[in-house]
CSV table of C-alpha atoms and ligand atoms in Angstrom, one decimal:
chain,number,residue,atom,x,y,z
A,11,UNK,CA,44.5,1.6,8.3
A,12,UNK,CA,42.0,3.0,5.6
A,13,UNK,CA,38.3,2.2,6.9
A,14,UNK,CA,36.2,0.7,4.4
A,15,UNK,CA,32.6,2.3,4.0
A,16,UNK,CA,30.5,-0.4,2.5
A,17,UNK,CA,27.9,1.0,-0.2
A,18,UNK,CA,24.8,-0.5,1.0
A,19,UNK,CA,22.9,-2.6,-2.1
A,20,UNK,CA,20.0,-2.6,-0.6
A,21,UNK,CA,17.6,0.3,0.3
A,22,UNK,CA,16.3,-1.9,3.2
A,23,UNK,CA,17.7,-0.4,7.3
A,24,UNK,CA,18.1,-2.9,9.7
A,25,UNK,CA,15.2,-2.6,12.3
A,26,UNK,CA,16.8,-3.5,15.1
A,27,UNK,CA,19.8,-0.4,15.2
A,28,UNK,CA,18.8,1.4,11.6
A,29,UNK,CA,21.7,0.5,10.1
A,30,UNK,CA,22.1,-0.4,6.6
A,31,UNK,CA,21.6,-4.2,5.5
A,32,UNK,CA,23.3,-6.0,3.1
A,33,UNK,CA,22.2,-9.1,1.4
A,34,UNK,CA,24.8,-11.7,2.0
A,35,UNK,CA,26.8,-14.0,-1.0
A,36,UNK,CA,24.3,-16.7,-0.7
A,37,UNK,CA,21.5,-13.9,-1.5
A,38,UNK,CA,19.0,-15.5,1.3
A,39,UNK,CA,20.1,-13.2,3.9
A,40,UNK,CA,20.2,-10.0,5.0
A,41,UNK,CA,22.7,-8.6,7.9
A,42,UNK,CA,23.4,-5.5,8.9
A,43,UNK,CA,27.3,-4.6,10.5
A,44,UNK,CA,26.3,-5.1,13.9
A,45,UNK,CA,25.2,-8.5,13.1
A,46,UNK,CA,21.5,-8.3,13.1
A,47,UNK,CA,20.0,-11.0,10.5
A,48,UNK,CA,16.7,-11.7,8.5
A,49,UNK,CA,16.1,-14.5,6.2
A,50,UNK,CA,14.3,-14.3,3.3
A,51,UNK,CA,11.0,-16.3,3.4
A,52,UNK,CA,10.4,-18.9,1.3
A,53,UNK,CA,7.6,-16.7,-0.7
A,54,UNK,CA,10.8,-14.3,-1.0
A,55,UNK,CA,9.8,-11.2,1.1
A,56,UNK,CA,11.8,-10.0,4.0
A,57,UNK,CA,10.3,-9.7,7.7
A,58,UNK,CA,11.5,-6.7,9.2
A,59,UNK,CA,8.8,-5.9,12.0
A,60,UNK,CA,10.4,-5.6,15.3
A,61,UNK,CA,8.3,-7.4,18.0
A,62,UNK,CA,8.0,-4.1,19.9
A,63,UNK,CA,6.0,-2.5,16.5
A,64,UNK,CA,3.6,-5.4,16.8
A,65,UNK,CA,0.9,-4.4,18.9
A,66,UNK,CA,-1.0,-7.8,18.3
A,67,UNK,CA,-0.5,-11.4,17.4
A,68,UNK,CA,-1.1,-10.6,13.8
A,69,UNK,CA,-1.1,-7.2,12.9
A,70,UNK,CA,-3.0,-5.6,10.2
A,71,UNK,CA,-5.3,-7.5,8.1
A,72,UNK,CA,-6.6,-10.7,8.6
A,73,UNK,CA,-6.0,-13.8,6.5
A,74,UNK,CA,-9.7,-13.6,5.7
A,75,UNK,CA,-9.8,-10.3,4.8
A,76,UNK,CA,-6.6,-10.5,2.7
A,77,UNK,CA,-8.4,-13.7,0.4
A,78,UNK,CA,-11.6,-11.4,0.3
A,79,UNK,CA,-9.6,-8.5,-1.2
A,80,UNK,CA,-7.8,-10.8,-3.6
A,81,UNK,CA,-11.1,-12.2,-5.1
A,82,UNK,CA,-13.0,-8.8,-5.4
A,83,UNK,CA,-10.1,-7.4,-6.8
A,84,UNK,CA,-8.7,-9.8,-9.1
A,85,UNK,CA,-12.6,-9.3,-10.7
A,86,UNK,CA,-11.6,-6.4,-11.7
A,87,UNK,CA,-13.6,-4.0,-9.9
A,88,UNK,CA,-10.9,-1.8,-9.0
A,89,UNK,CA,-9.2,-1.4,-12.5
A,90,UNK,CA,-10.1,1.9,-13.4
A,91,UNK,CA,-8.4,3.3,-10.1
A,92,UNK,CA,-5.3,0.7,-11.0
A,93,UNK,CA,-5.0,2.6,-14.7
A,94,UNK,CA,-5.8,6.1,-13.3
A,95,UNK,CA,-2.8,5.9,-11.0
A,96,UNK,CA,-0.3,4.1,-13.8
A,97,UNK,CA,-1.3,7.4,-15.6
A,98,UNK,CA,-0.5,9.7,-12.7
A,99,UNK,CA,2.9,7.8,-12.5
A,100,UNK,CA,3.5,8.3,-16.5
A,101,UNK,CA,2.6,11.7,-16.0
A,102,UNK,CA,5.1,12.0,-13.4
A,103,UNK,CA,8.2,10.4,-14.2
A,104,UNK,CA,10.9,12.3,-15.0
A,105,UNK,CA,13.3,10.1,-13.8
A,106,UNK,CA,13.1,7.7,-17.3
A,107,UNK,CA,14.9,4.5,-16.1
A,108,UNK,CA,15.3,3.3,-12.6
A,109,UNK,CA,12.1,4.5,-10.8
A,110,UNK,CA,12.1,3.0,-7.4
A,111,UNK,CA,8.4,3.1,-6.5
A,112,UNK,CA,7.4,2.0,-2.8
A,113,UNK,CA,3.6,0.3,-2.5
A,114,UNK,CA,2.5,1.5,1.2
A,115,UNK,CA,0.2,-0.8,2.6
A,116,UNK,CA,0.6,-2.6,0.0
A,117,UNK,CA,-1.9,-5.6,1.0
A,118,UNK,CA,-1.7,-8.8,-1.3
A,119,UNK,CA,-0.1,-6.9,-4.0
A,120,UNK,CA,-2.9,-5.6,-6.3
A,121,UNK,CA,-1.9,-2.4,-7.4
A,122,UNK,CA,2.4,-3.7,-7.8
A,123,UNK,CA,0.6,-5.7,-10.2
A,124,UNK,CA,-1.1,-4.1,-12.3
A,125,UNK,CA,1.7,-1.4,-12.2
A,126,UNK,CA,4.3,-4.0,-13.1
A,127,UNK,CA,2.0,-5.4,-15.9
A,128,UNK,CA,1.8,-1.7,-17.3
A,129,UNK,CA,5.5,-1.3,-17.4
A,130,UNK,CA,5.9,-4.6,-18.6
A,131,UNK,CA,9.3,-5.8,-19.9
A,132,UNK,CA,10.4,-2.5,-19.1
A,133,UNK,CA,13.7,-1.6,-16.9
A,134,UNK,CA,12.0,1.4,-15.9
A,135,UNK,CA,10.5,0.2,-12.6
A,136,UNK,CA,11.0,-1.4,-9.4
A,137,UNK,CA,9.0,-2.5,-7.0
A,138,UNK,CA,8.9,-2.6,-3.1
A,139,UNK,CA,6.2,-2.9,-1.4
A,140,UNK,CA,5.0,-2.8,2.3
A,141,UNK,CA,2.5,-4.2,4.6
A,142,UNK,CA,1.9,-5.3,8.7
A,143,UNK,CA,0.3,-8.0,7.3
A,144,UNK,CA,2.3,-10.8,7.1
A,145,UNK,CA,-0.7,-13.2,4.9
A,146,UNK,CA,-0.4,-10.5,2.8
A,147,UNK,CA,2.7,-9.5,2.3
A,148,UNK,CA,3.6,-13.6,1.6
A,149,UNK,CA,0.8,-13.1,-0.8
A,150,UNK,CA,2.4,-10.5,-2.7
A,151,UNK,CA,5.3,-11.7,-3.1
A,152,UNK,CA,4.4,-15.1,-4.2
A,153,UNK,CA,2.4,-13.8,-7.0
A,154,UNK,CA,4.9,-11.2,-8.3
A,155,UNK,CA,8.4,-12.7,-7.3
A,156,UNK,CA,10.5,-9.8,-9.3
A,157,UNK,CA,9.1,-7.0,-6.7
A,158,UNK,CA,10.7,-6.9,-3.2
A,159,UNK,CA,8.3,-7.1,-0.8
A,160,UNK,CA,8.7,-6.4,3.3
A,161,UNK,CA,6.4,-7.0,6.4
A,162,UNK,CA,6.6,-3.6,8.4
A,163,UNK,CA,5.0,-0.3,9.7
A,164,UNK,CA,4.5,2.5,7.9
A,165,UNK,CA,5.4,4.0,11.5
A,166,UNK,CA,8.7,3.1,11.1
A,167,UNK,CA,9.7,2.2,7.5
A,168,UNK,CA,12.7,-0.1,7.1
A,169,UNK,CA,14.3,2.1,4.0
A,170,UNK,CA,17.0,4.1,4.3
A,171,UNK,CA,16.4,8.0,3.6
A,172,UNK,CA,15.4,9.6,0.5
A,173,UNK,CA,15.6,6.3,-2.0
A,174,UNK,CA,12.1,6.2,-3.8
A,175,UNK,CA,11.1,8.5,-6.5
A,176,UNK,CA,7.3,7.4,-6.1
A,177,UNK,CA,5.0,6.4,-3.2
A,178,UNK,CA,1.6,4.9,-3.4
A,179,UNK,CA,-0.7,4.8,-0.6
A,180,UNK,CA,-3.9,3.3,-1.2
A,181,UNK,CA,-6.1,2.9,1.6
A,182,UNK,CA,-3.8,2.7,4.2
A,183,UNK,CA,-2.1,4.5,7.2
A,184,UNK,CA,1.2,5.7,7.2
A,185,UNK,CA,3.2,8.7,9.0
A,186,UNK,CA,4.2,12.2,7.6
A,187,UNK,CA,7.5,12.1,9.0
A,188,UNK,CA,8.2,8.9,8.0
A,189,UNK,CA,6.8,9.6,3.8
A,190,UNK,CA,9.0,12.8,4.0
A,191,UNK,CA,12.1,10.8,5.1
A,192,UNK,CA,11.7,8.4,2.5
A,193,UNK,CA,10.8,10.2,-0.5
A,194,UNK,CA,13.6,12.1,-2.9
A,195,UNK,CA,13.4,15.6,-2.9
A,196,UNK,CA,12.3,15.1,-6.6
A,197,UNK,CA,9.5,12.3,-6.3
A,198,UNK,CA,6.0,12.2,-5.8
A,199,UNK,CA,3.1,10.4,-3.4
A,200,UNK,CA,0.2,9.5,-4.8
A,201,UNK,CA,-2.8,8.8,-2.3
A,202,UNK,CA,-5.8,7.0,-3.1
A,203,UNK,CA,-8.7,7.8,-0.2
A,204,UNK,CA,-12.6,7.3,-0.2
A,205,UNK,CA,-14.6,9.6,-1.6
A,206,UNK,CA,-18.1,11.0,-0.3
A,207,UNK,CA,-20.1,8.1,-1.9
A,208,UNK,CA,-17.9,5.5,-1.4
A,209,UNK,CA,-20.0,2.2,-1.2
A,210,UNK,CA,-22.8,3.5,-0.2
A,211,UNK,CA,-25.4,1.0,-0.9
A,212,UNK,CA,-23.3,-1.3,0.6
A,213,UNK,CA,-23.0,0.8,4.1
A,214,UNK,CA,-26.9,1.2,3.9
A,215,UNK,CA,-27.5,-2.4,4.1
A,216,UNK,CA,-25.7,-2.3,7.4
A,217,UNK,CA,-26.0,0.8,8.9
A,218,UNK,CA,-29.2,2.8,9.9
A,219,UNK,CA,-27.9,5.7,9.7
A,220,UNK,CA,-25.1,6.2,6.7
A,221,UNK,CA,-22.6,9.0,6.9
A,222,UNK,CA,-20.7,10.5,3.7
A,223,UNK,CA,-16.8,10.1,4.1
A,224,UNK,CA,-15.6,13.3,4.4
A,225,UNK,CA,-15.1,15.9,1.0
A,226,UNK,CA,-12.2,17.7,2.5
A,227,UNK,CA,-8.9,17.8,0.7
A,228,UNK,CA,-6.2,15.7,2.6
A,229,UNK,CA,-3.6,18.1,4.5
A,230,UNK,CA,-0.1,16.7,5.2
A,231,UNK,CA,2.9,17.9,6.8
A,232,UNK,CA,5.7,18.6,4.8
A,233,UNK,CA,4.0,18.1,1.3
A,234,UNK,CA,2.6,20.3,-1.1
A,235,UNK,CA,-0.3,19.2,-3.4
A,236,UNK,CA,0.1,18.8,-7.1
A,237,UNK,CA,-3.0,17.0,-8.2
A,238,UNK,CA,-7.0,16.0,-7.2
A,239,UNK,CA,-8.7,13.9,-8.9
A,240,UNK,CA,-12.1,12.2,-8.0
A,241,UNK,CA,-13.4,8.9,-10.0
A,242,UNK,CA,-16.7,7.4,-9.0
A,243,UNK,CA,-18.8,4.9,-11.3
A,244,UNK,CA,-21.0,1.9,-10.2
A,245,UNK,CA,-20.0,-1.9,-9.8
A,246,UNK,CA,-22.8,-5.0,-9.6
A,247,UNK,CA,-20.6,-7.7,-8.1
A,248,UNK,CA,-22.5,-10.9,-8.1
A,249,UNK,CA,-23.5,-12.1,-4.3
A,250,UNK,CA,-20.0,-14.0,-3.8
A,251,UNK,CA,-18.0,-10.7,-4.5
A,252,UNK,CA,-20.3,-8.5,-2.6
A,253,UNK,CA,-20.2,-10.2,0.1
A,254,UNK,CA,-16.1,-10.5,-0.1
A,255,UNK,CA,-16.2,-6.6,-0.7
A,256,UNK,CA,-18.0,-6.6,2.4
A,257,UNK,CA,-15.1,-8.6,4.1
A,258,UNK,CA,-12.7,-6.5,3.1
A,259,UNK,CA,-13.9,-2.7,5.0
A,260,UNK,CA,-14.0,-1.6,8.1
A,261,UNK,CA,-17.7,-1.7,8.4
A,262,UNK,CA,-17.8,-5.4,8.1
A,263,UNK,CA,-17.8,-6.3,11.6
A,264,UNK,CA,-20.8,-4.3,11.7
A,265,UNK,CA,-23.0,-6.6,9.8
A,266,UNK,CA,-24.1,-9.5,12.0
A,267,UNK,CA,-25.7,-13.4,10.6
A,268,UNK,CA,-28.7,-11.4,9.8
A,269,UNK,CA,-27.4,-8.9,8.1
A,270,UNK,CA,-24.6,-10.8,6.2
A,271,UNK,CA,-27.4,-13.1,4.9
A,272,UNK,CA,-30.1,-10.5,4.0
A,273,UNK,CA,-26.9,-8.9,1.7
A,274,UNK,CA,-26.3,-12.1,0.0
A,275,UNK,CA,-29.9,-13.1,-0.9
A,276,UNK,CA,-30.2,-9.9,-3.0
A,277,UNK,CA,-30.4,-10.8,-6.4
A,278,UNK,CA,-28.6,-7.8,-7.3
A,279,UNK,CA,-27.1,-4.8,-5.9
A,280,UNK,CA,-25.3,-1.9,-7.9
A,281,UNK,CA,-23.2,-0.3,-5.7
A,282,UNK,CA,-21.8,3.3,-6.2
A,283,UNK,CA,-17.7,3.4,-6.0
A,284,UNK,CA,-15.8,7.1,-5.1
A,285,UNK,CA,-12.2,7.7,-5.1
A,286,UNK,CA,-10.2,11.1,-4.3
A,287,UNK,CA,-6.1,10.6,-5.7
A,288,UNK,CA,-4.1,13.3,-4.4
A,289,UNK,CA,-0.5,13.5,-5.4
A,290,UNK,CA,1.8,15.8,-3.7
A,291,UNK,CA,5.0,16.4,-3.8
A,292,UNK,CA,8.0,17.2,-0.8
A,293,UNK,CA,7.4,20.9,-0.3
A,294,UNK,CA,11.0,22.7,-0.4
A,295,UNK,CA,12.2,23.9,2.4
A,296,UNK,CA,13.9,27.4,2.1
A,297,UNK,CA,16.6,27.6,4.2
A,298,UNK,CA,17.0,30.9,6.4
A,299,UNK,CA,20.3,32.4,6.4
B,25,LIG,C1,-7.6,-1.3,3.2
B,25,LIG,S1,-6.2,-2.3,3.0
B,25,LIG,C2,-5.5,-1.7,1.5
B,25,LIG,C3,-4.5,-2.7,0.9
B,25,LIG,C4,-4.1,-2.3,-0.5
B,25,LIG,N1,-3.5,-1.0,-0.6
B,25,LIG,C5,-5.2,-2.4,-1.5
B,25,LIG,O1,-5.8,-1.3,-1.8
B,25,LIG,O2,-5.5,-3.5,-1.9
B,25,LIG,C6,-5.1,-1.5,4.3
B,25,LIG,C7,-3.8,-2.2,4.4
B,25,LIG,O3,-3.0,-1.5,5.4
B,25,LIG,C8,-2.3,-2.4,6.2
B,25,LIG,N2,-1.9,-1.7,7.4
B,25,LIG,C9,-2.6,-1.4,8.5
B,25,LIG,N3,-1.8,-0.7,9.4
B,25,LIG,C10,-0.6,-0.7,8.9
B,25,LIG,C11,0.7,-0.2,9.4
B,25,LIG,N4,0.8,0.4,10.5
B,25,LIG,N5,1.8,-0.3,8.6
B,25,LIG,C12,1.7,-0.9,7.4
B,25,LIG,N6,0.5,-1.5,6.9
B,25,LIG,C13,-0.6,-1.3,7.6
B,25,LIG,C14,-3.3,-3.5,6.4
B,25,LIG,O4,-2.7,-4.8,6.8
B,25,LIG,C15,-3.9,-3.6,5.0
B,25,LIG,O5,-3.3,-4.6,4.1
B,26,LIG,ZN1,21.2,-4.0,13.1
């Protein structure tokens, strides 16, 4: 008997035996041929983090920090970097129609926002975005239902090689191997890290001693860079936002009562913003005969 080979119509691999999964008749399913099963939630994202990637109860960001990101961002702070990287993305796509674009670390969905609203009405794009966080991933997804959204590790992605033609990674982890595997041999990754002056006043107020985030240009394995581009300009959030921007690092931790109140009872604070994007592209590897 002929064996069938079913196409997958999904990008998604099963996490349990990487396998292909297939979204079931009833389209609230996805099963992969051994058997393996995830539901969609009801937000509409898929959970595909094994419990042996989850080092902690809940992984990644918190639900607190998640809410903080969503109101500082949603103020618009952060729009110039949102623009800057839907012109890197123009700038880049060959491909016309169809772009499958991947969101790594995607958070509550900011940036697969803004990029959707810039390629509004348009066929051109779609969306898939990734996070640990499960708040934020269900976040995501309930804002911007047309974009398929997936709790996982950027360890061990849960796509199928060589499907997107362009990665974002916005202040986030993620693994070289894993990008490589990923990425078409024609598409582009686009990071977006701190630059030197990143927040500065804000570290200031917390730390006694403030250190610059380092200048050097990101180095990584299997990718060649196209493209550097730094953007800095000042923000004045009002005492609300700043002290949800604070929420949202690393360093907030840091700031004890004290501290957290001394920030908020400043009338105002301007506070200087850096940004290095880098996009690279798969370097080509020359086979030797
Ligand atoms: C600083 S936030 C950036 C979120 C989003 N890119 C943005 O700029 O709004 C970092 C994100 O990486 C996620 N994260 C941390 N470790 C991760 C991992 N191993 N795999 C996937 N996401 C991870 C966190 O949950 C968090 O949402
Ligand atoms: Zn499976």
């Amino acid at each position: 008997m002929q064996q069938v080979i079913e196409v997958p119509n999904t990008l998604y691999l099963c996490p349990v035996c990487r396998e292909p999964l297939q979204l079931n008749q009833s389209g609230k399913n996805y099963a992969c041929q051994n058997r393996h099963s995830f539901d969609l939630a009801k937000e509409g994202y898929l959970n595909l983090l094994p419990v042996q990637d989850k080092h902690s109860k809940e992984p990644g960001d918190s639900k607190e920090m998640m809410m903080a990101r969503r109101l500082f961002l949603e103020a618009g702070f952060y729009e110039p970097i949102a623009k800057a990287v839907a012109m890197m993305i123009d700038a880049n796509n060959t491909k016309g129609e169809g772009m499958q674009f991947l969101d790594l670390g995607c958070g509550e969905g900011y940036y697969s926002r803004k990029i959707a609203c810039h390629y509004k009405h348009s066929e051109k794009i779609a969306l898939h975005g990734i996070d640990i966080a499960k708040f934020a991933v269900a976040a995501a997804a309930k804002k911007q239902p047309e974009a398929q959204f997936v709790v996982a590790s950027s360890n061990r992605l849960p796509y199928i090689d060589q499907c997107f033609d362009f990665i974002l990674r916005v202040f986030a982890p993620s693994a070289d191997d894993e990008l490589k595997r990923v990425l078409k041999a024609s598409g582009y990754l686009l990071i977006v890290t701190p630059g030197p002056r990143h927040l500065w006043q804000l570290k200031k107020s917390i730390y006694t001693e403030v250190k610059e985030h380092s200048s050097e240009s990101l180095v990584l394995q299997g990718f060649d860079q196209l493209v550097t581009q730094r953007i800095s300009y000042k923000i004045t959030p009002n005492a609300q936002q700043r002290m949800a921007l604070l929420q949202m690092t690393p360093f907030a931790w840091r700031a004890n009562a004290s501290v957290q109140q001394a920030l908020s009872a400043i009338s105002e604070l301007e506070i200087e913003t850096d940004f290095i994007l880098t996009l690279f592209a798969k370097t080509v590897d020359i086979e030797t005969t």
